[in-house]
Short mmCIF file of C-alpha atoms in Angstrom, two decimals:
data_model
loop_
_atom_site.label_atom_id
_atom_site.label_comp_id
_atom_site.label_asym_id
_atom_site.label_seq_id
_atom_site.Cartn_x
_atom_site.Cartn_y
_atom_site.Cartn_z
CA MET A 1 15.90 111.02 -1.35
CA ASN A 2 13.51 109.46 1.20
CA GLY A 3 13.43 112.27 3.73
CA ASN A 4 15.24 115.31 4.98
CA PRO A 5 16.32 116.65 8.38
CA THR A 6 13.74 118.75 10.17
CA ASP A 7 15.51 122.05 9.57
CA SER A 8 16.53 121.44 5.95
CA VAL A 9 14.58 122.69 2.94
CA LEU A 10 13.78 120.51 -0.06
CA ALA A 11 12.85 122.03 -3.42
CA LEU A 12 10.61 120.14 -5.83
CA SER A 13 11.38 121.79 -9.16
CA ASN A 14 11.44 121.39 -12.94
CA GLY A 15 7.78 120.44 -13.19
CA ARG A 16 4.27 121.84 -13.43
CA ILE A 17 2.53 122.70 -10.15
CA LEU A 18 -1.20 122.64 -9.37
CA THR A 19 -1.91 125.80 -7.37
CA ASP A 20 -5.23 127.42 -6.56
CA ARG A 21 -4.92 129.26 -9.90
CA GLY A 22 -4.46 126.08 -11.95
CA ILE A 23 -1.51 124.11 -13.29
CA GLU A 24 1.42 126.52 -13.55
CA GLU A 25 4.94 126.35 -14.92
CA GLY A 26 8.11 128.03 -13.67
CA LEU A 27 7.29 127.40 -10.01
CA ALA A 28 8.79 125.12 -7.38
CA VAL A 29 7.58 123.87 -4.01
CA LEU A 30 9.70 124.25 -0.88
CA VAL A 31 9.18 121.57 1.78
CA GLN A 32 10.37 121.84 5.37
CA ALA A 33 9.50 119.81 8.47
CA GLY A 34 6.81 117.88 6.62
CA ARG A 35 4.92 120.96 5.49
CA ILE A 36 4.87 123.14 2.39
CA ALA A 37 7.00 126.14 3.29
CA ALA A 38 6.44 128.14 0.11
CA VAL A 39 5.54 128.03 -3.58
CA VAL A 40 8.03 130.30 -5.34
CA SER A 41 9.87 130.74 -8.62
CA GLU A 42 12.30 127.98 -9.51
CA HIS A 43 15.19 130.44 -9.30
CA GLU A 44 14.28 131.48 -5.75
CA ALA A 45 13.59 127.90 -4.70
CA LEU A 46 17.02 126.67 -5.72
CA GLN A 47 18.60 129.58 -3.87
CA ARG A 48 16.75 128.78 -0.65
CA ALA A 49 16.85 124.98 -0.74
CA ASP A 50 19.35 122.64 0.89
CA ASP A 51 18.44 119.86 -1.51
CA ALA A 52 16.38 119.49 -4.69
CA TYR A 53 14.25 116.85 -6.37
CA ASP A 54 14.03 117.06 -10.14
CA LEU A 55 10.43 116.46 -11.24
CA GLN A 56 11.65 115.98 -14.82
CA GLY A 57 8.64 117.76 -16.27
CA ALA A 58 6.05 115.87 -14.20
CA THR A 59 2.91 117.54 -12.86
CA LEU A 60 2.95 117.96 -9.09
CA LEU A 61 -0.50 117.59 -7.49
CA PRO A 62 -1.80 117.44 -3.93
CA GLY A 63 -1.73 113.86 -2.68
CA PHE A 64 -4.96 111.93 -3.27
CA ILE A 65 -7.40 111.40 -0.39
CA ASP A 66 -9.61 108.30 -0.59
CA CYS A 67 -12.60 108.08 1.76
CA GLN A 68 -13.43 104.47 0.87
CA VAL A 69 -10.64 101.88 0.97
CA ASN A 70 -11.81 98.38 1.90
CA GLY A 71 -8.42 96.86 1.22
CA GLY A 72 -5.30 96.70 -0.88
CA GLY A 73 -2.02 94.86 -1.13
CA GLY A 74 -3.84 91.56 -0.71
CA VAL A 75 -5.43 92.64 2.59
CA LEU A 76 -9.12 93.15 3.38
CA PHE A 77 -9.67 95.31 6.47
CA ASN A 78 -12.65 93.19 7.59
CA ASN A 79 -10.51 90.06 7.59
CA SER A 80 -7.48 91.61 9.31
CA PRO A 81 -8.50 94.57 11.47
CA ASP A 82 -5.07 95.45 12.86
CA ALA A 83 -2.54 98.25 12.52
CA GLU A 84 -0.09 96.21 10.46
CA SER A 85 -2.80 95.49 7.89
CA LEU A 86 -3.49 99.22 7.64
CA ARG A 87 0.22 99.77 7.02
CA ARG A 88 0.11 97.27 4.15
CA ILE A 89 -3.09 98.72 2.70
CA GLY A 90 -1.65 102.23 2.85
CA ALA A 91 1.59 101.15 1.18
CA ALA A 92 -0.35 99.48 -1.63
CA HIS A 93 -2.37 102.60 -2.38
CA ARG A 94 0.52 105.01 -1.93
CA GLN A 95 2.09 103.77 -5.16
CA PHE A 96 -1.05 105.07 -6.90
CA GLY A 97 -0.83 108.54 -5.36
CA THR A 98 -3.06 108.06 -2.31
CA THR A 99 -1.47 109.88 0.61
CA GLY A 100 -4.51 109.91 2.91
CA PHE A 101 -7.30 107.37 3.30
CA LEU A 102 -10.09 106.05 5.49
CA PRO A 103 -9.81 102.28 5.92
CA THR A 104 -13.34 101.06 5.37
CA LEU A 105 -15.05 98.32 7.33
CA ILE A 106 -18.07 96.93 5.53
CA SER A 107 -21.01 95.64 7.60
CA ASP A 108 -19.83 93.37 10.39
CA ASP A 109 -20.64 92.43 13.96
CA ALA A 110 -19.96 94.67 16.94
CA GLY A 111 -16.83 92.79 17.98
CA ARG A 112 -15.21 93.24 14.58
CA MET A 113 -16.18 96.92 14.57
CA GLN A 114 -14.52 97.36 17.95
CA GLU A 115 -11.35 95.71 16.63
CA ALA A 116 -11.37 97.95 13.56
CA VAL A 117 -11.72 101.13 15.60
CA ALA A 118 -8.93 99.99 17.94
CA ALA A 119 -6.68 99.16 14.97
CA THR A 120 -7.28 102.57 13.43
CA ARG A 121 -6.59 104.34 16.73
CA LEU A 122 -3.30 102.42 17.10
CA ALA A 123 -2.26 103.02 13.48
CA ILE A 124 -2.78 106.76 13.84
CA ALA A 125 -0.92 106.79 17.17
CA GLN A 126 1.96 104.91 15.55
CA GLY A 127 2.04 107.35 12.64
CA VAL A 128 1.18 104.76 9.98
CA PRO A 129 1.46 106.84 6.79
CA GLY A 130 -1.83 107.97 5.31
CA VAL A 131 -4.36 106.77 7.89
CA LEU A 132 -6.77 109.64 8.58
CA GLY A 133 -9.56 107.79 10.39
CA ILE A 134 -12.12 105.10 9.71
CA HIS A 135 -15.15 104.62 7.47
CA LEU A 136 -17.86 102.33 8.84
CA GLU A 137 -19.88 101.40 5.76
CA GLY A 138 -22.77 99.84 7.60
CA PRO A 139 -24.09 97.83 9.30
CA TYR A 140 -27.00 100.29 9.52
CA LEU A 141 -28.10 99.64 5.94
CA ALA A 142 -31.18 98.58 3.97
CA PRO A 143 -31.51 94.91 2.96
CA ALA A 144 -33.18 95.95 -0.29
CA ARG A 145 -29.98 97.79 -1.33
CA LYS A 146 -27.42 95.60 0.38
CA GLY A 147 -25.09 95.18 -2.60
CA THR A 148 -22.43 92.69 -1.55
CA HIS A 149 -22.93 93.37 2.17
CA ASP A 150 -24.14 90.52 4.40
CA ALA A 151 -27.67 91.52 5.43
CA SER A 152 -27.47 89.20 8.46
CA LYS A 153 -25.06 91.77 9.95
CA PHE A 154 -27.55 94.64 9.55
CA ARG A 155 -29.04 96.24 12.65
CA VAL A 156 -30.33 99.54 14.00
CA PRO A 157 -27.91 101.22 16.41
CA ASP A 158 -28.90 101.66 20.05
CA ALA A 159 -27.16 103.96 22.54
CA GLN A 160 -24.36 101.46 23.18
CA GLU A 161 -23.80 100.99 19.45
CA ILE A 162 -23.70 104.74 18.86
CA GLU A 163 -20.93 104.95 21.45
CA LEU A 164 -19.04 102.10 19.77
CA ALA A 165 -19.35 103.57 16.27
CA THR A 166 -18.02 106.95 17.40
CA ALA A 167 -15.28 105.69 19.74
CA LEU A 168 -12.31 106.76 17.59
CA ASP A 169 -10.79 109.69 19.46
CA ASN A 170 -7.73 110.56 17.35
CA GLY A 171 -9.04 110.57 13.77
CA ILE A 172 -12.03 111.04 11.50
CA THR A 173 -15.09 108.79 11.72
CA LEU A 174 -17.29 108.46 8.64
CA ILE A 175 -20.46 106.36 8.92
CA THR A 176 -22.60 105.24 5.97
CA LEU A 177 -26.19 104.39 6.84
CA ALA A 178 -29.67 104.10 5.35
CA PRO A 179 -31.77 107.05 6.56
CA GLU A 180 -35.01 105.11 6.36
CA ARG A 181 -33.55 102.57 8.80
CA VAL A 182 -31.90 105.01 11.19
CA GLY A 183 -34.05 107.69 12.78
CA ALA A 184 -33.27 111.39 12.65
CA ASP A 185 -32.53 111.46 16.38
CA THR A 186 -29.87 108.79 15.92
CA VAL A 187 -28.32 110.64 12.99
CA ARG A 188 -28.18 113.76 15.15
CA ALA A 189 -26.58 111.78 17.99
CA LEU A 190 -23.88 110.42 15.69
CA VAL A 191 -23.13 113.89 14.36
CA GLN A 192 -23.07 115.37 17.86
CA ARG A 193 -20.44 112.78 18.79
CA GLY A 194 -18.25 113.98 15.93
CA ALA A 195 -19.07 111.53 13.14
CA ILE A 196 -19.56 112.50 9.51
CA VAL A 197 -22.70 110.71 8.31
CA CYS A 198 -23.42 109.66 4.73
CA ALA A 199 -26.44 108.02 3.16
CA GLY A 200 -25.74 104.84 1.25
CA HIS A 201 -27.03 101.33 0.61
CA THR A 202 -30.47 102.85 1.03
CA ALA A 203 -33.95 102.35 -0.39
CA ALA A 204 -35.09 105.66 1.10
CA SER A 205 -37.69 107.81 -0.58
CA TYR A 206 -36.89 111.41 -1.43
CA GLU A 207 -38.73 112.56 1.70
CA GLU A 208 -36.91 110.09 3.95
CA THR A 209 -33.59 111.17 2.48
CA ARG A 210 -34.45 114.85 3.01
CA THR A 211 -35.29 114.11 6.66
CA GLY A 212 -31.86 112.52 7.02
CA ILE A 213 -30.14 115.51 5.41
CA ASP A 214 -32.00 117.86 7.75
CA ALA A 215 -30.79 115.73 10.69
CA GLY A 216 -27.14 116.06 9.63
CA ILE A 217 -26.36 113.70 6.76
CA ARG A 218 -23.41 115.35 5.01
CA GLY A 219 -22.92 113.22 1.92
CA PHE A 220 -23.72 110.19 -0.19
CA THR A 221 -21.61 107.06 -0.47
CA HIS A 222 -20.85 105.96 -4.05
CA LEU A 223 -23.63 107.99 -5.67
CA PHE A 224 -26.02 105.97 -7.89
CA ASN A 225 -24.79 102.61 -6.57
CA ALA A 226 -26.95 100.75 -4.05
CA MET A 227 -29.48 103.57 -3.58
CA SER A 228 -33.01 104.40 -4.71
CA PRO A 229 -32.77 105.95 -8.19
CA LEU A 230 -34.10 109.21 -9.61
CA THR A 231 -37.36 108.67 -11.48
CA GLY A 232 -40.07 111.01 -12.72
CA ARG A 233 -42.47 110.70 -9.79
CA GLU A 234 -40.10 109.49 -7.08
CA PRO A 235 -36.75 111.33 -6.96
CA GLY A 236 -35.35 108.83 -4.46
CA ALA A 237 -32.01 109.18 -2.71
CA VAL A 238 -30.25 110.04 -5.98
CA GLY A 239 -32.66 112.90 -6.66
CA ALA A 240 -32.24 114.25 -3.13
CA ALA A 241 -28.47 114.04 -3.47
CA MET A 242 -28.33 115.92 -6.75
CA GLU A 243 -30.84 118.55 -5.67
CA ASP A 244 -29.29 119.41 -2.32
CA ALA A 245 -26.71 122.19 -2.48
CA GLY A 246 -24.89 121.44 0.75
CA THR A 247 -24.11 117.73 0.56
CA TRP A 248 -21.12 115.98 -1.02
CA CYS A 249 -21.20 112.90 -3.28
CA GLY A 250 -18.50 110.28 -3.65
CA VAL A 251 -18.32 108.63 -7.08
CA ILE A 252 -16.54 105.55 -8.42
CA VAL A 253 -15.17 106.41 -11.87
CA ASP A 254 -14.05 103.00 -13.08
CA GLY A 255 -16.26 102.66 -16.16
CA HIS A 256 -18.23 99.85 -14.50
CA HIS A 257 -20.07 101.21 -11.46
CA VAL A 258 -21.73 104.18 -13.14
CA HIS A 259 -22.31 105.17 -16.77
CA PRO A 260 -20.19 108.21 -17.74
CA ALA A 261 -23.33 110.12 -18.82
CA SER A 262 -24.81 109.72 -15.33
CA LEU A 263 -21.60 111.01 -13.80
CA ARG A 264 -21.60 114.02 -16.12
CA VAL A 265 -25.19 114.77 -15.10
CA ALA A 266 -24.18 114.66 -11.43
CA LEU A 267 -21.26 117.01 -12.07
CA LYS A 268 -23.61 119.49 -13.75
CA ALA A 269 -26.25 119.17 -11.01
CA LYS A 270 -23.94 119.57 -8.02
CA ALA A 271 -22.02 122.72 -7.20
CA ARG A 272 -18.34 122.57 -8.09
CA GLY A 273 -16.41 120.92 -5.30
CA LYS A 274 -19.29 118.76 -4.07
CA VAL A 275 -18.40 115.63 -6.09
CA PHE A 276 -15.24 113.74 -5.19
CA LEU A 277 -13.54 110.53 -6.23
CA VAL A 278 -13.43 107.31 -4.22
CA THR A 279 -12.13 103.89 -5.18
CA ASP A 280 -14.14 101.45 -3.01
CA ALA A 281 -10.95 99.42 -3.44
CA MET A 282 -10.61 95.76 -2.55
CA PRO A 283 -7.45 93.67 -1.85
CA PRO A 284 -6.40 93.19 -5.52
CA VAL A 285 -5.29 96.84 -5.73
CA GLY A 286 -1.52 96.81 -5.46
CA ALA A 287 -1.40 93.02 -5.24
CA ASP A 288 -0.43 90.23 -7.63
CA ASP A 289 -3.33 88.02 -6.53
CA PRO A 290 -6.68 89.05 -8.08
CA SER A 291 -8.64 86.98 -5.54
CA TYR A 292 -9.71 87.61 -1.96
CA GLU A 293 -12.21 86.27 0.57
CA LEU A 294 -15.27 88.22 1.65
CA TYR A 295 -17.82 86.76 4.09
CA GLY A 296 -16.35 83.32 3.40
CA GLU A 297 -16.72 83.60 -0.39
CA VAL A 298 -13.68 83.73 -2.70
CA ILE A 299 -14.06 86.65 -5.12
CA THR A 300 -11.81 87.27 -8.11
CA ALA A 301 -11.25 90.48 -10.05
CA ARG A 302 -11.59 89.88 -13.78
CA ASP A 303 -10.73 92.53 -16.37
CA GLY A 304 -10.70 95.15 -13.64
CA VAL A 305 -14.19 94.26 -12.37
CA VAL A 306 -14.95 92.69 -8.99
CA ARG A 307 -18.17 90.69 -8.67
CA ASN A 308 -19.42 88.05 -6.26
CA ALA A 309 -21.01 84.73 -7.24
CA THR A 310 -24.40 86.35 -7.86
CA GLY A 311 -22.86 88.91 -10.22
CA THR A 312 -23.18 91.80 -7.79
CA LEU A 313 -20.35 94.34 -7.85
CA ALA A 314 -18.21 93.69 -4.77
CA GLY A 315 -16.14 96.83 -4.40
CA SER A 316 -13.61 97.60 -7.11
CA ALA A 317 -10.11 97.01 -8.38
CA LEU A 318 -9.74 100.76 -8.90
CA ASP A 319 -6.85 102.88 -7.66
CA MET A 320 -6.97 106.65 -7.26
CA ALA A 321 -4.52 107.47 -10.06
CA THR A 322 -6.69 105.47 -12.47
CA ALA A 323 -9.78 107.26 -11.17
CA VAL A 324 -8.11 110.59 -11.99
CA ARG A 325 -7.09 109.37 -15.47
CA ASN A 326 -10.63 108.10 -16.09
CA SER A 327 -12.06 111.44 -15.05
CA VAL A 328 -9.88 113.10 -17.67
CA ARG A 329 -10.27 110.54 -20.44
CA ILE A 330 -13.83 109.28 -19.89
CA LEU A 331 -15.54 112.31 -18.39
CA GLY A 332 -13.52 114.90 -20.30
CA LEU A 333 -12.47 116.88 -17.23
CA PRO A 334 -9.34 119.03 -17.15
CA LEU A 335 -6.54 117.41 -15.16
CA ALA A 336 -6.64 120.21 -12.59
CA GLU A 337 -10.32 119.55 -11.82
CA ALA A 338 -9.91 115.76 -11.77
CA ALA A 339 -7.01 116.20 -9.34
CA ARG A 340 -9.09 118.45 -7.06
CA MET A 341 -11.81 115.77 -7.03
CA ALA A 342 -9.15 113.44 -5.61
CA SER A 343 -7.63 115.87 -3.11
CA ALA A 344 -9.13 119.27 -2.27
CA TYR A 345 -12.77 118.21 -2.46
CA PRO A 346 -12.54 115.09 -0.27
CA ALA A 347 -10.42 117.11 2.17
CA GLU A 348 -13.20 119.71 2.41
CA PHE A 349 -15.79 116.95 2.84
CA LEU A 350 -13.78 115.48 5.73
CA GLY A 351 -13.32 118.86 7.38
CA ILE A 352 -9.53 118.91 6.92
CA GLY A 353 -9.37 121.24 3.93
CA ASP A 354 -7.44 123.81 5.96
CA ARG A 355 -4.35 121.56 6.03
CA TYR A 356 -4.75 118.84 3.39
CA GLY A 357 -5.62 118.78 -0.31
CA ARG A 358 -3.84 121.88 -1.64
CA ILE A 359 -0.33 122.90 -2.58
CA ALA A 360 -0.09 126.02 -0.44
CA PRO A 361 2.09 127.26 2.44
CA GLY A 362 1.37 125.56 5.76
CA TYR A 363 -0.29 122.49 4.22
CA HIS A 364 0.96 118.96 4.77
CA ALA A 365 3.56 118.09 2.14
CA ASP A 366 1.39 115.24 0.84
CA LEU A 367 2.10 115.27 -2.87
CA VAL A 368 1.99 113.15 -6.02
CA ALA A 369 3.86 113.66 -9.28
CA LEU A 370 2.22 112.41 -12.49
CA ASP A 371 4.15 111.94 -15.72
CA ALA A 372 2.90 112.86 -19.20
CA ASP A 373 0.80 109.66 -19.31
CA LEU A 374 -0.74 110.51 -15.92
CA GLN A 375 1.10 107.63 -14.27
CA VAL A 376 2.50 108.11 -10.78
CA ALA A 377 6.18 109.04 -10.83
CA ALA A 378 6.62 109.80 -7.11
CA THR A 379 4.60 110.29 -3.94
CA TRP A 380 5.33 112.13 -0.70
CA ILE A 381 3.61 111.99 2.70
CA ASP A 382 4.65 114.77 5.09
CA GLY A 383 7.61 115.43 2.82
CA ASN A 384 8.86 111.83 2.86
CA ARG A 385 9.09 110.07 -0.51
#
């Protein structure tokens, strides 16, 4: 079943359901008009439903929300900033349980940024499944922590650039910047215009990072990667991130970007709910071709790792379902908590936790079913499978 009439009720039953209490048995989810109508006993659900989907023992989770998707399905957003590319990227990630994402533009010139914002606006207006907004990862970054970004694109935003970066008027805007490069007044201006600001690709000191947090920085992009590390006498951006109670941290749990022990330390340091999963995915995700072009260089994913010619990590070949599995198998987290790190916690970070990221009445029926091996069995966006 790929959809149901607006007034009909679909029951998702014969599975385990992640509720606010944990993973529960004997319950079913009723879906109507793209929203979760109720979570009730299986007996009641089958009495009230017009149709039913048999989960066959699978675990039903909130759909995954990925704040950092550079590409997928053979498409890199920087190379093809248009609505059709976003449709292809979304379709590629949907098969891995991602029901909401921020297409991510890595550092580029103003013209390409303008195209990316326009493409995102159009995709949202057209109802392209899963597109929640845009993530501008740069170009307001630090050359010393550029990673695979092209430092020739880096600049400090002026008033016109602030207006450009915050021009999306029908979705979320997330901006990653280096706080030592962008003044507190500019951070405040971006936040006042509705953007969520993260620190990333930064060589900032602890004090510079704290100044950015005080100005409105809400989170940290791929914690540990491309940022000043925590050391004994200089806590750096990492130390500021782990100390601060209010900020969120995105993490890439692929076994390559960050050592599992470092991730476990971050989970212990941060309050529960303040660490969430991201993929930093590149075009090989959901594609047969492991290669793609970035800044004119052909890059190939090998053994699940994406590096450029200098050996620098260039995004990832990670999908969200694998990130959840890795969080269970590598980090030792319960499935319920790993799933929340992929759904409820990023939704709260993005300010949409009142309607996305939980299986509860009134929430979008964005759902993913995982089988016993934690592989995706089915995905729904607004009740459509």
